[in-house]
Amino acid sequence: MKSYDVVVNHKGFINLGIIDNILHQLKTFLFHKDHEKLLRKRVYSLSVECLDNILKHSDLNEQHHELIKSYPPRFIIEKIAGDFIIHTGNIVFNKNMNELILKLEKLNNLDLEDINALYKKSLANAEISEKGGAGLGLIVMAKTTRQKIKFDFEKINNEFSYFAMQLNLKK
Amino acid sequence: MKGFNIPAKEKTPQVLFDTNKYLFEIKGISRPENVRDFYFPLIYKIKKYFENIIEKNQEEIFKDECFKFNFKLDYFNSSSAKFISDILVVIKELSEKGLNLKIYWYFTDGDEDMKEVGEDFSDMISVPFNFIMIES
């Protein structure tokens, strides 16, 4: 088995059909490479949550066609020496940035026990948004990877920034 | 009231509610495109069925044979998790009203995450689950 693989490399618009194609491609890779069931499921679960986030929280519509061309959504999975690294990127409103930073910093400061407690509490209190999200995605990512979530924002203009995130999943 | 049997699709689980066999079973994968449209109607029907029994003071029908709730999920996304927890809360509330309901949580051998999430749910609603491991 190779020690380095680019499992998925998607850069461009994302919709439900594209998500299905990416997940299909991922499943094929994971099954053919004879990975352990638990690792397979974790990579798959993280990918669904990341792609759902890009779809539901990318604060853009068709009016922003040019902006999407310059700053396309990204979803990349690499496999390095058995570990998986997932990179995502999408445009967000500047006005939503602080809330996102607070959520991520809070998660990065919790240990696994606290993350599990937060998950249970959030599950009980979650409300499903118009877009169908329960607000649990980031918590699931922290719970599944058991690693700190790396992230950064690049300011595009007064309204938007590009949000980049990296998840590390140890084998 | 009759039950229902929703067949599994690529992104949605099979959901069986058999009122003759006293069995609810959800099985497979859950990441529906519209999670609300999928779960709201079935939660409503389950609640209605049991509330009707309580209204008619027929709780005794499950005295000798419990109504079983089987969760045989391979994978569910975080939005589905919210609705699964809603179903479990409904079961808890109905149990507190005197109905004999039991929860069976299945997980495949080696899938410790699925077992752990079941333990989280059980802890969250303070109701013990029966955990059943399936050989992979």
CSV table of N, CA, C and O in Angstrom, one decimal, chain A residues 16 20 23 37-38 41-42 44-45 48-49 52 56 119-120 123-124 126 128-130 132 136-137 143 146, chain B residues 11 31 33 35-36 74-75 77-79 81-83 85 108 110-114 116-117 120-121 123-124:
chain,number,residue,atom,x,y,z
A,16,LEU,N,-26.0,18.7,-4.1
A,16,LEU,CA,-26.3,17.3,-3.6
A,16,LEU,C,-25.7,16.2,-4.5
A,16,LEU,O,-25.2,15.2,-4.0
A,20,ASP,N,-22.9,13.4,-3.5
A,20,ASP,CA,-23.1,11.9,-3.7
A,20,ASP,C,-21.9,11.3,-4.5
A,20,ASP,O,-21.4,10.2,-4.2
A,23,LEU,N,-18.8,11.1,-2.3
A,23,LEU,CA,-18.9,10.1,-1.3
A,23,LEU,C,-18.8,8.7,-1.9
A,23,LEU,O,-18.3,7.7,-1.3
A,37,LYS,N,-12.9,-1.3,9.6
A,37,LYS,CA,-14.3,-0.8,9.5
A,37,LYS,C,-14.5,0.6,10.3
A,37,LYS,O,-15.1,1.5,9.8
A,38,LEU,N,-13.9,0.6,11.5
A,38,LEU,CA,-14.0,1.8,12.3
A,38,LEU,C,-13.4,3.0,11.6
A,38,LEU,O,-14.0,4.1,11.6
A,41,LYS,N,-15.5,4.1,8.6
A,41,LYS,CA,-16.8,4.8,9.1
A,41,LYS,C,-16.4,6.2,9.5
A,41,LYS,O,-17.2,7.2,9.3
A,42,ARG,N,-15.3,6.4,10.2
A,42,ARG,CA,-15.0,7.7,10.7
A,42,ARG,C,-14.6,8.7,9.6
A,42,ARG,O,-15.1,9.8,9.6
A,44,TYR,N,-15.7,8.4,6.5
A,44,TYR,CA,-17.0,8.7,5.8
A,44,TYR,C,-17.9,9.7,6.6
A,44,TYR,O,-18.4,10.6,6.0
A,45,SER,N,-18.0,9.5,7.9
A,45,SER,CA,-18.8,10.3,8.7
A,45,SER,C,-18.3,11.8,8.7
A,45,SER,O,-19.1,12.7,8.6
A,48,VAL,N,-19.1,13.4,5.3
A,48,VAL,CA,-20.5,13.8,5.2
A,48,VAL,C,-20.8,15.1,6.0
A,48,VAL,O,-21.4,16.1,5.5
A,49,GLU,N,-20.2,15.2,7.2
A,49,GLU,CA,-20.4,16.4,8.0
A,49,GLU,C,-19.8,17.6,7.3
A,49,GLU,O,-20.3,18.7,7.3
A,52,ASP,N,-21.8,18.5,4.1
A,52,ASP,CA,-23.1,19.1,4.5
A,52,ASP,C,-22.8,20.6,5.0
A,52,ASP,O,-23.6,21.5,4.7
A,56,LYS,N,-24.6,23.7,3.4
A,56,LYS,CA,-25.6,24.4,4.2
A,56,LYS,C,-25.2,25.8,4.6
A,56,LYS,O,-26.0,26.7,4.8
A,119,TYR,N,-21.8,17.2,23.4
A,119,TYR,CA,-22.6,16.5,22.3
A,119,TYR,C,-24.0,16.1,22.8
A,119,TYR,O,-25.0,16.4,22.2
A,120,LYS,N,-24.0,15.5,24.0
A,120,LYS,CA,-25.3,15.1,24.6
A,120,LYS,C,-26.2,16.3,24.9
A,120,LYS,O,-27.4,16.2,24.6
A,123,LEU,N,-27.4,17.8,21.6
A,123,LEU,CA,-28.4,16.9,21.0
A,123,LEU,C,-29.8,17.1,21.6
A,123,LEU,O,-30.8,17.2,20.9
A,124,ALA,N,-29.8,17.3,22.9
A,124,ALA,CA,-31.1,17.4,23.6
A,124,ALA,C,-31.7,18.8,23.3
A,124,ALA,O,-32.9,18.9,23.2
A,126,ALA,N,-30.9,20.7,20.5
A,126,ALA,CA,-30.7,21.2,19.1
A,126,ALA,C,-32.1,21.4,18.4
A,126,ALA,O,-33.1,20.7,18.7
A,128,ILE,N,-33.7,22.0,14.4
A,128,ILE,CA,-33.3,21.8,13.0
A,128,ILE,C,-33.6,23.1,12.3
A,128,ILE,O,-34.7,23.6,12.3
A,129,SER,N,-32.5,23.6,11.6
A,129,SER,CA,-32.7,24.9,10.9
A,129,SER,C,-33.5,24.7,9.6
A,129,SER,O,-33.7,23.6,9.2
A,130,GLU,N,-33.8,25.8,9.0
A,130,GLU,CA,-34.5,25.7,7.7
A,130,GLU,C,-33.7,24.9,6.7
A,130,GLU,O,-34.2,24.2,5.8
A,132,GLY,N,-31.9,22.4,7.4
A,132,GLY,CA,-31.9,21.0,7.7
A,132,GLY,C,-30.7,20.7,8.6
A,132,GLY,O,-30.4,19.5,8.9
A,136,LEU,N,-24.8,20.4,14.9
A,136,LEU,CA,-24.0,19.4,15.7
A,136,LEU,C,-22.7,19.0,14.9
A,136,LEU,O,-21.8,18.3,15.4
A,137,GLY,N,-22.6,19.4,13.7
A,137,GLY,CA,-21.5,19.0,12.8
A,137,GLY,C,-20.1,19.2,13.4
A,137,GLY,O,-19.3,18.2,13.4
A,143,LYS,N,-15.4,15.2,18.2
A,143,LYS,CA,-15.6,13.9,18.9
A,143,LYS,C,-15.0,12.8,18.1
A,143,LYS,O,-14.4,11.9,18.7
A,146,ARG,N,-10.9,13.4,17.7
A,146,ARG,CA,-10.2,13.5,19.0
A,146,ARG,C,-8.9,14.3,18.8
A,146,ARG,O,-7.9,14.2,19.6
B,11,LYS,N,-30.1,6.8,0.7
B,11,LYS,CA,-29.7,7.7,1.8
B,11,LYS,C,-30.7,7.7,3.0
B,11,LYS,O,-30.5,8.4,4.0
B,31,ARG,N,-29.0,9.7,6.0
B,31,ARG,CA,-28.6,11.0,5.7
B,31,ARG,C,-29.6,11.6,4.7
B,31,ARG,O,-29.2,11.9,3.5
B,33,GLU,N,-32.0,13.9,2.3
B,33,GLU,CA,-31.8,15.2,1.8
B,33,GLU,C,-32.6,16.2,2.6
B,33,GLU,O,-32.1,17.3,2.8
B,35,VAL,N,-34.2,16.2,6.1
B,35,VAL,CA,-34.3,15.3,7.3
B,35,VAL,C,-35.6,15.6,8.0
B,35,VAL,O,-36.2,14.6,8.5
B,36,ARG,N,-36.2,16.8,7.9
B,36,ARG,CA,-37.4,17.1,8.5
B,36,ARG,C,-38.6,16.3,7.9
B,36,ARG,O,-39.4,15.7,8.5
B,74,ASP,N,-26.5,1.5,10.5
B,74,ASP,CA,-25.1,1.4,10.1
B,74,ASP,C,-24.4,2.8,10.2
B,74,ASP,O,-23.2,2.9,10.6
B,75,TYR,N,-25.2,3.8,9.8
B,75,TYR,CA,-24.6,5.1,9.8
B,75,TYR,C,-25.7,6.2,9.9
B,75,TYR,O,-26.7,6.0,9.2
B,77,ASN,N,-26.1,10.7,10.0
B,77,ASN,CA,-25.4,12.0,10.1
B,77,ASN,C,-26.0,12.8,11.3
B,77,ASN,O,-26.9,12.3,12.0
B,78,SER,N,-25.3,13.9,11.5
B,78,SER,CA,-25.7,14.6,12.8
B,78,SER,C,-27.1,15.2,12.8
B,78,SER,O,-27.7,15.3,13.9
B,79,SER,N,-27.6,15.5,11.6
B,79,SER,CA,-29.0,16.0,11.6
B,79,SER,C,-30.0,14.8,11.9
B,79,SER,O,-31.0,15.0,12.7
B,81,ALA,N,-29.2,12.4,13.8
B,81,ALA,CA,-29.0,12.1,15.3
B,81,ALA,C,-30.0,12.8,16.1
B,81,ALA,O,-30.5,12.3,17.1
B,82,LYS,N,-30.3,14.1,15.7
B,82,LYS,CA,-31.2,14.9,16.4
B,82,LYS,C,-32.6,14.2,16.4
B,82,LYS,O,-33.3,14.2,17.4
B,83,PHE,N,-33.0,13.7,15.3
B,83,PHE,CA,-34.4,13.1,15.2
B,83,PHE,C,-34.4,11.7,15.9
B,83,PHE,O,-35.4,11.3,16.4
B,85,SER,N,-32.8,11.1,18.5
B,85,SER,CA,-32.9,11.4,19.9
B,85,SER,C,-34.3,11.8,20.2
B,85,SER,O,-34.9,11.6,21.3
B,108,THR,N,-22.4,-3.3,15.0
B,108,THR,CA,-21.5,-4.4,14.5
B,108,THR,C,-20.3,-4.5,15.3
B,108,THR,O,-19.7,-3.6,15.8
B,110,GLY,N,-16.8,-4.4,16.3
B,110,GLY,CA,-15.7,-3.6,15.9
B,110,GLY,C,-16.1,-2.1,15.7
B,110,GLY,O,-15.3,-1.2,15.5
B,111,ASP,N,-17.4,-1.9,15.7
B,111,ASP,CA,-17.9,-0.5,15.5
B,111,ASP,C,-18.2,0.1,16.8
B,111,ASP,O,-19.3,0.3,17.2
B,112,GLU,N,-17.1,0.4,17.5
B,112,GLU,CA,-17.3,1.0,18.9
B,112,GLU,C,-18.0,2.3,18.9
B,112,GLU,O,-18.6,2.7,19.9
B,113,ASP,N,-17.8,3.1,17.8
B,113,ASP,CA,-18.5,4.4,17.8
B,113,ASP,C,-20.0,4.3,17.8
B,113,ASP,O,-20.7,5.1,18.5
B,114,MET,N,-20.6,3.3,17.1
B,114,MET,CA,-22.0,3.1,17.1
B,114,MET,C,-22.5,2.6,18.5
B,114,MET,O,-23.6,3.0,18.9
B,116,GLU,N,-20.9,3.4,21.3
B,116,GLU,CA,-20.8,4.6,22.2
B,116,GLU,C,-21.9,5.6,22.0
B,116,GLU,O,-22.4,6.2,23.0
B,117,VAL,N,-22.3,5.8,20.7
B,117,VAL,CA,-23.4,6.8,20.5
B,117,VAL,C,-24.7,6.3,21.1
B,117,VAL,O,-25.5,7.1,21.7
B,120,ASP,N,-24.4,7.1,24.7
B,120,ASP,CA,-24.7,8.5,24.9
B,120,ASP,C,-26.2,8.8,24.9
B,120,ASP,O,-26.7,9.6,25.7
B,121,PHE,N,-26.9,8.2,23.9
B,121,PHE,CA,-28.4,8.4,23.9
B,121,PHE,C,-29.0,7.9,25.2
B,121,PHE,O,-29.9,8.5,25.7
B,123,ASP,N,-27.8,7.5,28.1
B,123,ASP,CA,-27.4,8.4,29.2
B,123,ASP,C,-28.2,9.7,29.1
B,123,ASP,O,-28.8,10.2,30.1
B,124,MET,N,-28.4,10.2,27.9
B,124,MET,CA,-29.1,11.4,27.7
B,124,MET,C,-30.6,11.3,28.1
B,124,MET,O,-31.1,12.2,28.7
